[in-house]
PDB file of C-alpha atoms and ligand atoms in Angstrom:
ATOM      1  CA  UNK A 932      90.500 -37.628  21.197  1.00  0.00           C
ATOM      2  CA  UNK A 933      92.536 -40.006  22.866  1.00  0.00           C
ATOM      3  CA  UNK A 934      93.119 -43.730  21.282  1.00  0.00           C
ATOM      4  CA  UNK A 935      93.257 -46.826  23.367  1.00  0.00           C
ATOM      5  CA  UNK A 936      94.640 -50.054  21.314  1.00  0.00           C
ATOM      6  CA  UNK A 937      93.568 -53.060  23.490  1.00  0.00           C
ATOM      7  CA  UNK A 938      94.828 -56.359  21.931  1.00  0.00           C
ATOM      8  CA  UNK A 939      92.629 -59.758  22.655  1.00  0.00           C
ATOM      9  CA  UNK A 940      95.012 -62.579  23.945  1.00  0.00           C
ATOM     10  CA  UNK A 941      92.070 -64.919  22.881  1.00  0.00           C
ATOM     11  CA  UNK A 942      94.459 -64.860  19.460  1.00  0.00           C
ATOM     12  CA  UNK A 943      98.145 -65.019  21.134  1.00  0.00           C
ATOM     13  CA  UNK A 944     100.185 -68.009  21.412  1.00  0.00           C
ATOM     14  CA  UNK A 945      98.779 -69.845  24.435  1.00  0.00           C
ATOM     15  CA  UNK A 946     102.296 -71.409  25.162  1.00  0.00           C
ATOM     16  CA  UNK A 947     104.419 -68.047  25.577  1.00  0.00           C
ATOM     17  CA  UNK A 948     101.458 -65.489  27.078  1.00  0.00           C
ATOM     18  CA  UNK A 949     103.902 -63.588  29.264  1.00  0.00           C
ATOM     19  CA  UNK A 950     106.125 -63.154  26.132  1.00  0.00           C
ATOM     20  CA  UNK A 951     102.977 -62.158  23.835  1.00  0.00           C
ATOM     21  CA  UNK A 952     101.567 -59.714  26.286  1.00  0.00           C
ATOM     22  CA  UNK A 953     104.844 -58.053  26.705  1.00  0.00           C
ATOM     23  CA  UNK A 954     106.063 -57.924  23.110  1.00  0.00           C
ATOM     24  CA  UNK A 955     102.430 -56.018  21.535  1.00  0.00           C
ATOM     25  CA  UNK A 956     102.779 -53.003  24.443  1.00  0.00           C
ATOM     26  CA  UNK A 957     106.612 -52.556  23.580  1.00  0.00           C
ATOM     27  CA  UNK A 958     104.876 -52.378  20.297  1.00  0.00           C
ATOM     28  CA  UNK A 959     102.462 -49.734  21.021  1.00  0.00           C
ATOM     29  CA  UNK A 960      99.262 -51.598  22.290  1.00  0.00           C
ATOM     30  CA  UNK A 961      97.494 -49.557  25.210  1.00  0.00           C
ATOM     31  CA  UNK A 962      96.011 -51.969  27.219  1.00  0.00           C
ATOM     32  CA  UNK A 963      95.785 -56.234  27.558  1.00  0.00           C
ATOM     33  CA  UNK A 964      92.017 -57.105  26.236  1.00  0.00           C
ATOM     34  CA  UNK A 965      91.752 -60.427  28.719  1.00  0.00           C
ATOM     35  CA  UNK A 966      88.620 -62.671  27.421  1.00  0.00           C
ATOM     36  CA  UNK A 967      86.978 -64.668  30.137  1.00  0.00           C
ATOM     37  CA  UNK A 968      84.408 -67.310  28.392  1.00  0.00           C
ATOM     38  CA  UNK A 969      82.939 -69.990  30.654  1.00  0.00           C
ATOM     39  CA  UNK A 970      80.772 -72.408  28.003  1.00  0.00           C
ATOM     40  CA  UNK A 971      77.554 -71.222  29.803  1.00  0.00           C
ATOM     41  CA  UNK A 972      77.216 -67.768  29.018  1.00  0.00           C
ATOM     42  CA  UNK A 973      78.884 -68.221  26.075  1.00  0.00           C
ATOM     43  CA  UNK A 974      79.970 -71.591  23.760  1.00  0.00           C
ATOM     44  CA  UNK A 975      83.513 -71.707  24.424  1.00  0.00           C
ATOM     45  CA  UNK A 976      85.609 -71.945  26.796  1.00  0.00           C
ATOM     46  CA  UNK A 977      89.042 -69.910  28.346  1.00  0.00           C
ATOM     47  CA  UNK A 978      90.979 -68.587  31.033  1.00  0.00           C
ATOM     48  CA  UNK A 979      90.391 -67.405  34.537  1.00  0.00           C
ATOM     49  CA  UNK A 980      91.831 -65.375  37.283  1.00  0.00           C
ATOM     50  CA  UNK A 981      95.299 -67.899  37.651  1.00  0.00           C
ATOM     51  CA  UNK A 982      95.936 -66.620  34.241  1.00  0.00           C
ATOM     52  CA  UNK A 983      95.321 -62.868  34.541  1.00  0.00           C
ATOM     53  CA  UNK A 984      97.917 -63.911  37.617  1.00  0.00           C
ATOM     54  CA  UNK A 985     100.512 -65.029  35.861  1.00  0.00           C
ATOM     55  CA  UNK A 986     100.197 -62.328  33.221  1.00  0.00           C
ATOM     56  CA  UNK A 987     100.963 -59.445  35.599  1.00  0.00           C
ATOM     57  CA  UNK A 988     103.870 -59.199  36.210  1.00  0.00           C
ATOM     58  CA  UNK A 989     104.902 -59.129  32.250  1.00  0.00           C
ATOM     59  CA  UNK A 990     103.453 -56.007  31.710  1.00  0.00           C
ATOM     60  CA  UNK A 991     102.457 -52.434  33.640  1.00  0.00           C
ATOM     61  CA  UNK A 992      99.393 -51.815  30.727  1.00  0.00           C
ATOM     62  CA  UNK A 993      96.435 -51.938  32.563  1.00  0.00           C
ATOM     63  CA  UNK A 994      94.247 -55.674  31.910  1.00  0.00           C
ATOM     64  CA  UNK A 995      91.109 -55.134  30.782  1.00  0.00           C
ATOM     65  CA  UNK A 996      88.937 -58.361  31.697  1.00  0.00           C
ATOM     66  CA  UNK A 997      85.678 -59.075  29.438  1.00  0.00           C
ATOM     67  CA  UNK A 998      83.942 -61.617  31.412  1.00  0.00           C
ATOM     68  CA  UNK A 999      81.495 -63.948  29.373  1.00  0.00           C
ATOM     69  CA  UNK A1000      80.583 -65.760  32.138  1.00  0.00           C
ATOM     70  CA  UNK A1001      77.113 -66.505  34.609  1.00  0.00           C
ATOM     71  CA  UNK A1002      76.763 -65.894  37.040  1.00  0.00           C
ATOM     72  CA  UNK A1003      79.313 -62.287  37.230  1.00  0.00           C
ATOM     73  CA  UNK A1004      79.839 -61.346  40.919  1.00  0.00           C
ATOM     74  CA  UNK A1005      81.269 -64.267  42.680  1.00  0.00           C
ATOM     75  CA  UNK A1006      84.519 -64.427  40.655  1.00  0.00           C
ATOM     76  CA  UNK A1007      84.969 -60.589  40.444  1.00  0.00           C
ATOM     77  CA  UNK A1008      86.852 -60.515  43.399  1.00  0.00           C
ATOM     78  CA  UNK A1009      89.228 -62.656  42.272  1.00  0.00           C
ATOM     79  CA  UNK A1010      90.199 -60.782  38.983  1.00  0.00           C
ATOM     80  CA  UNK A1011      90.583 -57.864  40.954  1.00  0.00           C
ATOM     81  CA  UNK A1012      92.991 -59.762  43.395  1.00  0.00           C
ATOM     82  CA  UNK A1013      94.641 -61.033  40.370  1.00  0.00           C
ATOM     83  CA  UNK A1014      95.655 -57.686  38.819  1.00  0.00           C
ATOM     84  CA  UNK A1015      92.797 -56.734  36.910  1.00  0.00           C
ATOM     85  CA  UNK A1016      92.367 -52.598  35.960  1.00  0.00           C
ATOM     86  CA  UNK A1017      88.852 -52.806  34.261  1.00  0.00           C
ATOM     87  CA  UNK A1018      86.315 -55.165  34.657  1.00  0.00           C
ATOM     88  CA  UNK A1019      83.295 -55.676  32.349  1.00  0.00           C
ATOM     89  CA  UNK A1020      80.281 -58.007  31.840  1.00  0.00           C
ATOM     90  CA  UNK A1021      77.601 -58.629  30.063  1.00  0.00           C
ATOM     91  CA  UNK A1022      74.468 -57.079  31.945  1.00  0.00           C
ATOM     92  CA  UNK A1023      72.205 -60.544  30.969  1.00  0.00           C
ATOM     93  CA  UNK A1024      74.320 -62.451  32.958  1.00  0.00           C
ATOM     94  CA  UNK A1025      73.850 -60.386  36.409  1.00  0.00           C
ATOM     95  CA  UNK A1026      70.444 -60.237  38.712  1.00  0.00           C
ATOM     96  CA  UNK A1027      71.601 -57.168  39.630  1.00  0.00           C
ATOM     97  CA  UNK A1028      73.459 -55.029  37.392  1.00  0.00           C
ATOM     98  CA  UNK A1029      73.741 -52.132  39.414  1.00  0.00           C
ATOM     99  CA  UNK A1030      75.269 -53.901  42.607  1.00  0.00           C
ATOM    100  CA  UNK A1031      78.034 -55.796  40.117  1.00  0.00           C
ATOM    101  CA  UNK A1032      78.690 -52.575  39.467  1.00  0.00           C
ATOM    102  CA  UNK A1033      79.271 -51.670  42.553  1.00  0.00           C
ATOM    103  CA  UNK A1034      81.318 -54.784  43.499  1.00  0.00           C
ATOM    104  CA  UNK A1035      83.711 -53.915  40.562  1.00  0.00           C
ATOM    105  CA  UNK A1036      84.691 -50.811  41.859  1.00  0.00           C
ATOM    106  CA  UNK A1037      84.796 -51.598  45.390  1.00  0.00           C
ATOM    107  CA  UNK A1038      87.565 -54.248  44.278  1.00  0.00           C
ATOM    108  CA  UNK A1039      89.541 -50.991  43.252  1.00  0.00           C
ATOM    109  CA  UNK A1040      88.358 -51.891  39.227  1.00  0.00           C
ATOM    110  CA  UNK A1041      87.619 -50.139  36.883  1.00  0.00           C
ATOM    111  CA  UNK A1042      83.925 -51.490  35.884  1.00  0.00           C
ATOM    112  CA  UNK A1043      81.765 -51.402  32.125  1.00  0.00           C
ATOM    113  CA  UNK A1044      78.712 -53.103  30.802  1.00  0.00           C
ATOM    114  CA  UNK A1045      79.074 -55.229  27.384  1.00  0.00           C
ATOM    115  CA  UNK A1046      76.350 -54.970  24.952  1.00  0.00           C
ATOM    116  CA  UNK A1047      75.641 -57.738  22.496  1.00  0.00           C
ATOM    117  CA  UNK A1048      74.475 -56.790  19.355  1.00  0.00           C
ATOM    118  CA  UNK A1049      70.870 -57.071  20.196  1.00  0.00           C
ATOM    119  CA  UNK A1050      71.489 -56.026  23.617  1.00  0.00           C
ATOM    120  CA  UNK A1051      69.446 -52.368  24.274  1.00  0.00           C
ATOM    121  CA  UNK A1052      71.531 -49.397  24.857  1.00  0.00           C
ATOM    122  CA  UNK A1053      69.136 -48.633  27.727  1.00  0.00           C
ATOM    123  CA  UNK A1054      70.603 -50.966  30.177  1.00  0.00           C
ATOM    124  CA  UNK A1055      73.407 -48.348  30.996  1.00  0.00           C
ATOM    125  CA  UNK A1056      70.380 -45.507  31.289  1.00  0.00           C
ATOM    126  CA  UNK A1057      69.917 -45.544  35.126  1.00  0.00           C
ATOM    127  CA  UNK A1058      73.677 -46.789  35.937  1.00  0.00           C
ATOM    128  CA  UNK A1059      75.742 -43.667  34.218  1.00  0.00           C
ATOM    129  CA  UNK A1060      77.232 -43.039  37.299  1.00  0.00           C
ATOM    130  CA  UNK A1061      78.893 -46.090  38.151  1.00  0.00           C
ATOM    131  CA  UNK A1062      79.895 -46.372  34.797  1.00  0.00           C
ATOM    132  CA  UNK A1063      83.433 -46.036  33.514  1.00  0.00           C
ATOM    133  CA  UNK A1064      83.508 -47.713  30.287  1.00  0.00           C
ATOM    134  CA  UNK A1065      80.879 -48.865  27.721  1.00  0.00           C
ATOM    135  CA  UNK A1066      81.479 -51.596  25.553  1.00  0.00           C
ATOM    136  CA  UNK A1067      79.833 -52.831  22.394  1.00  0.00           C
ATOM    137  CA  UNK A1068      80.191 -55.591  20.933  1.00  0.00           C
ATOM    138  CA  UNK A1069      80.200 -55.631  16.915  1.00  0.00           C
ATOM    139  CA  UNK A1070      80.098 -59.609  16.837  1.00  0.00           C
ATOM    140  CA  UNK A1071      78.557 -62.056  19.191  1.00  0.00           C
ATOM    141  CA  UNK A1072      80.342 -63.180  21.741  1.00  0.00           C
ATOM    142  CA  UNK A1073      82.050 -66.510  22.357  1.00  0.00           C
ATOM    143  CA  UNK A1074      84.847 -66.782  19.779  1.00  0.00           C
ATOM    144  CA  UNK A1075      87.907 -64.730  18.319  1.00  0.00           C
ATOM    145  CA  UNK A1076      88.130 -64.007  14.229  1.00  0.00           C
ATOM    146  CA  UNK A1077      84.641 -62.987  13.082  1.00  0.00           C
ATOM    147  CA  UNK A1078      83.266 -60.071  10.750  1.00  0.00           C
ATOM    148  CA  UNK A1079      82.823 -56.788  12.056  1.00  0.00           C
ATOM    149  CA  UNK A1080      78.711 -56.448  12.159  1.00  0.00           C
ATOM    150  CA  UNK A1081      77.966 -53.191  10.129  1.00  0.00           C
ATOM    151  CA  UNK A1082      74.485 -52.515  11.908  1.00  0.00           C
ATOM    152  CA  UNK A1083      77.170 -51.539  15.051  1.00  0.00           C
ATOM    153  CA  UNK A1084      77.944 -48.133  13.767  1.00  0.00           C
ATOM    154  CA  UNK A1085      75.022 -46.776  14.231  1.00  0.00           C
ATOM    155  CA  UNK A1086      74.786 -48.570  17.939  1.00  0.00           C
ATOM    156  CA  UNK A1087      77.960 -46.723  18.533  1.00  0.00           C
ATOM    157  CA  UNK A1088      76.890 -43.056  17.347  1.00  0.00           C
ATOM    158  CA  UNK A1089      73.911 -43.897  19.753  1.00  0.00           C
ATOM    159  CA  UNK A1090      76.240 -44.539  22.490  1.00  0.00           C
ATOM    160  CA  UNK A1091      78.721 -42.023  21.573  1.00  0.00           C
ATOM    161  CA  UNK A1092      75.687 -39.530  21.993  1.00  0.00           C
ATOM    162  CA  UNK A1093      74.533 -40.844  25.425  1.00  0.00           C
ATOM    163  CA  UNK A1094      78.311 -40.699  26.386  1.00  0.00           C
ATOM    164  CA  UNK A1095      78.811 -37.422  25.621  1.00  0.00           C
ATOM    165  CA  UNK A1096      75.271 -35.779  27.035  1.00  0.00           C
ATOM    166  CA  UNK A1097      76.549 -37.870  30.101  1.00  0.00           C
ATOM    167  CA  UNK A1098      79.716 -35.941  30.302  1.00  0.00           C
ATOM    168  CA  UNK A1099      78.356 -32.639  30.119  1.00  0.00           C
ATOM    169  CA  UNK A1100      75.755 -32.510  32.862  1.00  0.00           C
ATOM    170  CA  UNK A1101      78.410 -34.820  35.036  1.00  0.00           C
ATOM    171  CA  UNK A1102      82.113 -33.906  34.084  1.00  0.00           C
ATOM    172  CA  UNK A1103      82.393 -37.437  33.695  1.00  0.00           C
ATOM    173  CA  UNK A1104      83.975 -39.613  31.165  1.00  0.00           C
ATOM    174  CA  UNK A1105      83.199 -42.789  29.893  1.00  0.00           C
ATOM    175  CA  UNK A1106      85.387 -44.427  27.416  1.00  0.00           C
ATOM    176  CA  UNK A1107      83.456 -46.192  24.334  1.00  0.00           C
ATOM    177  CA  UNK A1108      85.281 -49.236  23.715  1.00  0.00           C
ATOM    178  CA  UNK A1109      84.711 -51.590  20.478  1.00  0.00           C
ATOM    179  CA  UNK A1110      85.284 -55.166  20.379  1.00  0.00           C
ATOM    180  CA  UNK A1111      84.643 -57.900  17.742  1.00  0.00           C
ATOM    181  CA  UNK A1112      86.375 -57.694  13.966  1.00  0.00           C
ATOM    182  CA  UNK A1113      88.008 -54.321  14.349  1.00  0.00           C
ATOM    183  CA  UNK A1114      90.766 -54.205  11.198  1.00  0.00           C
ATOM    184  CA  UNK A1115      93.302 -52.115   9.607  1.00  0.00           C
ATOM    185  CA  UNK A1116      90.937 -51.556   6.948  1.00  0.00           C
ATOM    186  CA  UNK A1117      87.519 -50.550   9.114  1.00  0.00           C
ATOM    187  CA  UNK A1118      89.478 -48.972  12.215  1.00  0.00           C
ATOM    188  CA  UNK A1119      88.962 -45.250  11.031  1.00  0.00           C
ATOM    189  CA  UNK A1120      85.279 -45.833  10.544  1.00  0.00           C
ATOM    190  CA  UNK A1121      84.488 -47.103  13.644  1.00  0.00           C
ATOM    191  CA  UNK A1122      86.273 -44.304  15.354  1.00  0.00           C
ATOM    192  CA  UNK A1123      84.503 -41.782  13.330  1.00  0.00           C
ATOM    193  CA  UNK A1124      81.444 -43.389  14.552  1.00  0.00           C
ATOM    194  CA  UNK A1125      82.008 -42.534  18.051  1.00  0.00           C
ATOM    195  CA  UNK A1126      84.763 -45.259  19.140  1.00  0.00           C
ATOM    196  CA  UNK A1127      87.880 -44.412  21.162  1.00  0.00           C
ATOM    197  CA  UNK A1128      89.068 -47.717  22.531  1.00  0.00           C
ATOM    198  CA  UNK A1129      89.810 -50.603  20.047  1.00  0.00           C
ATOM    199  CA  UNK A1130      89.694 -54.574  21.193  1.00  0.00           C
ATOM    200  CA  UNK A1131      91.877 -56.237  18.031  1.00  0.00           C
ATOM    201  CA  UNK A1132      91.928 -59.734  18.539  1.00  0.00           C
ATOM    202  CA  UNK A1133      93.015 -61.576  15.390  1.00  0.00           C
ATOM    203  CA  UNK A1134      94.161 -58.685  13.244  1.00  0.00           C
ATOM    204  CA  UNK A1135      97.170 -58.328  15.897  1.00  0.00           C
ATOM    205  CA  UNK A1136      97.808 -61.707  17.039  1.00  0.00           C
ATOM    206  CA  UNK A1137      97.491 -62.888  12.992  1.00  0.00           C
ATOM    207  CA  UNK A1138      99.388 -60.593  11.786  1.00  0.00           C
ATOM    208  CA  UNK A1139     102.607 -61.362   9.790  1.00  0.00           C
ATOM    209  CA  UNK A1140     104.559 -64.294   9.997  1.00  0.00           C
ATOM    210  CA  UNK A1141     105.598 -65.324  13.208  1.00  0.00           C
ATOM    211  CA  UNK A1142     109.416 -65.556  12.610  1.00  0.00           C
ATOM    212  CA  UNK A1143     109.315 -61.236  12.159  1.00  0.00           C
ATOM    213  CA  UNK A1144     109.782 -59.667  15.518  1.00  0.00           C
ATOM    214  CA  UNK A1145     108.298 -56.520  14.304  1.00  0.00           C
ATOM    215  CA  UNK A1146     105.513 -58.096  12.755  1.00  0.00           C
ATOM    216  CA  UNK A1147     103.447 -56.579  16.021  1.00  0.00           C
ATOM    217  CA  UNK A1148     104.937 -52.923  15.583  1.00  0.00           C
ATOM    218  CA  UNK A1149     104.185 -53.020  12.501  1.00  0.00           C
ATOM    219  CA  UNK A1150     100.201 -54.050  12.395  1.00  0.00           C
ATOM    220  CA  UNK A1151      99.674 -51.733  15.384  1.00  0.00           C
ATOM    221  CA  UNK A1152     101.708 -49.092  13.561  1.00  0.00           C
ATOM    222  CA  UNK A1153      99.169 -49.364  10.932  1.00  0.00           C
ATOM    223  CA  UNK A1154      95.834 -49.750  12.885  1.00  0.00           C
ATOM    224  CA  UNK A1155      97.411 -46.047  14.567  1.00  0.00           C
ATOM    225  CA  UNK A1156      98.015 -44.720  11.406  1.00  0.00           C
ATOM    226  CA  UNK A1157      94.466 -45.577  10.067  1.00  0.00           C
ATOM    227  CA  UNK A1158      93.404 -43.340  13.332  1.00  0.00           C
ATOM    228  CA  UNK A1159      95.543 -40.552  12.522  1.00  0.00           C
ATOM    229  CA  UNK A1160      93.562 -39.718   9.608  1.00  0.00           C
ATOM    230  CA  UNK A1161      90.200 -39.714  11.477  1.00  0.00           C
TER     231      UNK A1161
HETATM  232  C1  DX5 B1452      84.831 -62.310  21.317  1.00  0.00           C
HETATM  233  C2  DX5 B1452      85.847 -61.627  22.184  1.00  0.00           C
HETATM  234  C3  DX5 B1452      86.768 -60.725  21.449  1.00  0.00           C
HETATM  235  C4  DX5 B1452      87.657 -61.411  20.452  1.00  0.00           C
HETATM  236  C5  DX5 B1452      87.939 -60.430  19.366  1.00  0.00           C
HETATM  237  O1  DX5 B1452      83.859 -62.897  22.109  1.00  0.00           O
HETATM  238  O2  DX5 B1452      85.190 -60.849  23.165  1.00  0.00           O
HETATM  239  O3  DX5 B1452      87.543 -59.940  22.357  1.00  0.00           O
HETATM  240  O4  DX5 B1452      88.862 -61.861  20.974  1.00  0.00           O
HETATM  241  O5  DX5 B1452      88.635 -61.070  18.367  1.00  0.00           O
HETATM  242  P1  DX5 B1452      88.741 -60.465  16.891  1.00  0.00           P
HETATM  243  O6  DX5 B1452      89.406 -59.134  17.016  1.00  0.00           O
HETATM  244  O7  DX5 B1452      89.535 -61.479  16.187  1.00  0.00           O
HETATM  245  O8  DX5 B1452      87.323 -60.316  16.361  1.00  0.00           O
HETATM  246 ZN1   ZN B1453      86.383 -59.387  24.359  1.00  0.00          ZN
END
């Protein structure tokens, strides 16, 4: 099994994003988890497409962009034009799932449904195929720093089993990606529940104190550890 560490720039330093991005993939991270709340869909508000922009060139790890936003498909185009590799949304917020899909992936994207916590597995049941990453969410969405919900474990061994009785009769695989309160300390149980890609939002951006340079190595060092032993 192959682990993806995707830190959430919802927790960098807003001032020196190029510099943030950069520093946590020399430090290991996989991808850029790239939160996209419009205060409609969800109670807070953050960055758009000009950002993802002026992020790119800082970094050759793919952007994965978690849109929290209604409605989804007019500003897909313009993540994709702005760099973005995946693209995922939250199935609520789209009249028609399946063509967002679609639209995603005609952009060149990567594309992924996000399930809230109360949000039915079943949504991805008839749209497997145009599917390349799942995405639960073990918090609800709208802001960085909350606790991990336990009831997601199971959701994900749910998943994980859909996942994997996809792959089989398809050949196809669909990453499982977590997002929402994902620690040092809960990291191995949430990949032994089915997880292999890892949104970390506050315990990377939080971590040490920001006058160590390898205070990013180090926490990342540690979440990789935690997965070594899973
Ligand atoms: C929440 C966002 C998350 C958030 C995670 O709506 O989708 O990506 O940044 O932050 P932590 O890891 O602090 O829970
Ligand atoms: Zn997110």
């Amino acid at each position: 099994m192959t682990f993806r560490i995707a830190p959430s720039i919802l927790s960098a330093d807003f001032a020196k994003l190029g510099e943030e991005v950069a520093n946590v993939i020399a430090s290991g991270a996989d991808w850029i988890h790239f939160d996209v709340m419009d205060n409609h869909y969800v109670p807070n508000l953050t960055i758009g497409p000009l950002v993802c922009e002026a992020i790119r060139p800082h970094t050759t790890a793919p952007i994965d962009v978690h849109l929290m936003v209604k409605p989804v498909d007019r500003i897909v185009p313009d993540f994709a034009k702005a760099g973005a590799n995946v693209i995922t949304f939250h199935p609520e917020a789209s009249e028609h799932v399946d063509r967002t899909l679609a639209l995603i992936r005609d952009h060149g994207c990567q594309a992924g449904l996000v399930f809230n916590p109360a949000t039915p597995l079943t949504w991805m049941d008839h749209v497997m195929d145009k599917l390349d990453v799942v995405l639960l969410m073990s918090v609800n969405p709208g802001y960085g720093g909350q606790s991990f919900i336990p009831g997601t474990l199971d959701k994900l061994r749910e998943a994980r089993a859909k996942i994997d009785a996809y792959a089989e009769r398809s050949g196809r695989k669909i990453l499982l990606e977590i997002d929402g309160g994902v620690k040092v300390g809960n990291i191995a149980e949430i990949a032994r529940a089915g997880a292999d890609t890892f949104v970390a939002g506050s315990a990377v951006f939080g971590a040490g104190k920001d006058s160590d340079p390898q205070r990013y190595n180090s926490v990342i060092g540690e979440l990789r550890g935690a997965l070594a032993g899973v």
